[in-house]
Short mmCIF file of C-alpha atoms in Angstrom, two decimals:
data_model
loop_
_atom_site.label_atom_id
_atom_site.label_comp_id
_atom_site.label_asym_id
_atom_site.label_seq_id
_atom_site.Cartn_x
_atom_site.Cartn_y
_atom_site.Cartn_z
CA MET B 1 -23.32 -15.94 -44.58
CA THR B 2 -23.42 -15.57 -40.85
CA SER B 3 -20.44 -14.73 -38.38
CA GLU B 4 -20.07 -17.97 -37.36
CA GLU B 5 -20.14 -19.37 -40.90
CA GLN B 6 -17.26 -16.82 -41.58
CA MET B 7 -15.58 -17.92 -38.41
CA LEU B 8 -15.57 -21.30 -39.22
CA ASP B 9 -13.72 -20.66 -42.66
CA ILE B 10 -11.24 -18.60 -40.79
CA TRP B 11 -10.30 -21.46 -38.17
CA LYS B 12 -10.60 -23.96 -41.04
CA ASN B 13 -8.01 -21.97 -42.94
CA VAL B 14 -5.61 -20.97 -40.20
CA SER B 15 -5.78 -24.70 -38.89
CA GLY B 16 -6.06 -26.65 -42.25
CA ARG B 17 -8.64 -28.78 -40.59
CA GLN B 18 -12.10 -29.26 -40.71
CA VAL B 19 -13.86 -27.39 -37.64
CA GLY B 20 -17.37 -27.15 -36.38
CA PRO B 21 -18.72 -24.39 -34.15
CA ASP B 22 -17.82 -26.11 -30.91
CA THR B 23 -14.15 -27.01 -32.02
CA ASP B 24 -11.95 -26.03 -29.20
CA PHE B 25 -8.73 -24.17 -30.06
CA PHE B 26 -6.73 -25.99 -27.30
CA ASP B 27 -8.49 -29.21 -26.96
CA ASP B 28 -9.15 -30.21 -30.59
CA LEU B 29 -6.79 -28.26 -32.63
CA GLU B 30 -3.78 -27.80 -30.14
CA GLY B 31 -3.68 -24.29 -30.88
CA ASP B 32 -0.66 -22.16 -29.95
CA SER B 33 0.23 -18.22 -29.94
CA MET B 34 1.00 -18.33 -33.72
CA ALA B 35 -2.20 -19.87 -34.79
CA ALA B 36 -3.94 -17.40 -32.48
CA ALA B 37 -2.43 -14.50 -33.95
CA ALA B 38 -3.28 -15.87 -37.29
CA ILE B 39 -7.08 -15.99 -36.18
CA VAL B 40 -6.86 -12.61 -34.96
CA HIS B 41 -5.32 -11.28 -38.12
CA TRP B 42 -7.92 -12.69 -40.38
CA VAL B 43 -10.93 -11.78 -37.96
CA ASN B 44 -9.69 -8.22 -38.11
CA ILE B 45 -9.74 -8.08 -41.89
CA VAL B 46 -12.75 -9.92 -42.29
CA PHE B 47 -14.99 -8.27 -39.81
CA GLY B 48 -13.24 -4.71 -39.55
CA VAL B 49 -12.79 -5.03 -35.89
CA GLN B 50 -9.88 -5.14 -33.66
CA LEU B 51 -10.28 -8.46 -31.65
CA PRO B 52 -8.04 -8.33 -28.84
CA MET B 53 -5.86 -11.84 -28.97
CA ILE B 54 -7.05 -12.59 -25.38
CA GLU B 55 -10.40 -13.26 -26.54
CA VAL B 56 -9.12 -16.55 -28.88
CA PHE B 57 -7.86 -17.72 -25.48
CA ASP B 58 -10.94 -16.75 -23.31
CA ARG B 59 -13.75 -17.86 -26.04
CA PRO B 60 -11.81 -20.99 -27.98
CA THR B 61 -14.48 -22.14 -30.09
CA PRO B 62 -15.82 -20.43 -33.36
CA ALA B 63 -18.93 -20.33 -32.15
CA GLU B 64 -18.06 -18.31 -28.57
CA LEU B 65 -15.61 -16.01 -31.10
CA ALA B 66 -18.36 -15.17 -33.56
CA GLY B 67 -20.40 -13.58 -30.49
CA VAL B 68 -17.78 -11.63 -29.57
CA VAL B 69 -17.23 -10.10 -33.26
CA ASP B 70 -21.07 -9.55 -33.21
CA GLU B 71 -20.89 -7.60 -29.90
CA LEU B 72 -17.73 -5.64 -31.25
CA ARG B 73 -19.55 -4.81 -34.50
CA ALA B 74 -22.68 -3.80 -33.07
CA ALA B 75 -20.90 -1.54 -30.83
CA ALA B 76 -19.15 0.30 -33.59
CA ARG B 77 -22.46 1.14 -35.10
#
């Protein structure tokens, strides 16, 4: 399973809605800080990284956030 696929699962579980790679956290899901904190929590557990919460706000789609996670994982190697 790719990072993007795992990210889509996280977003679907947190939002309770179907999401795609380009689903916008704010425009499409009307995301708030509690949902952002939940996404960060699960990303940190699933991927074993320390994702700063600001990344959810700076990169508000699963595809963009998966790219950040890939960068964090590569930097940790």
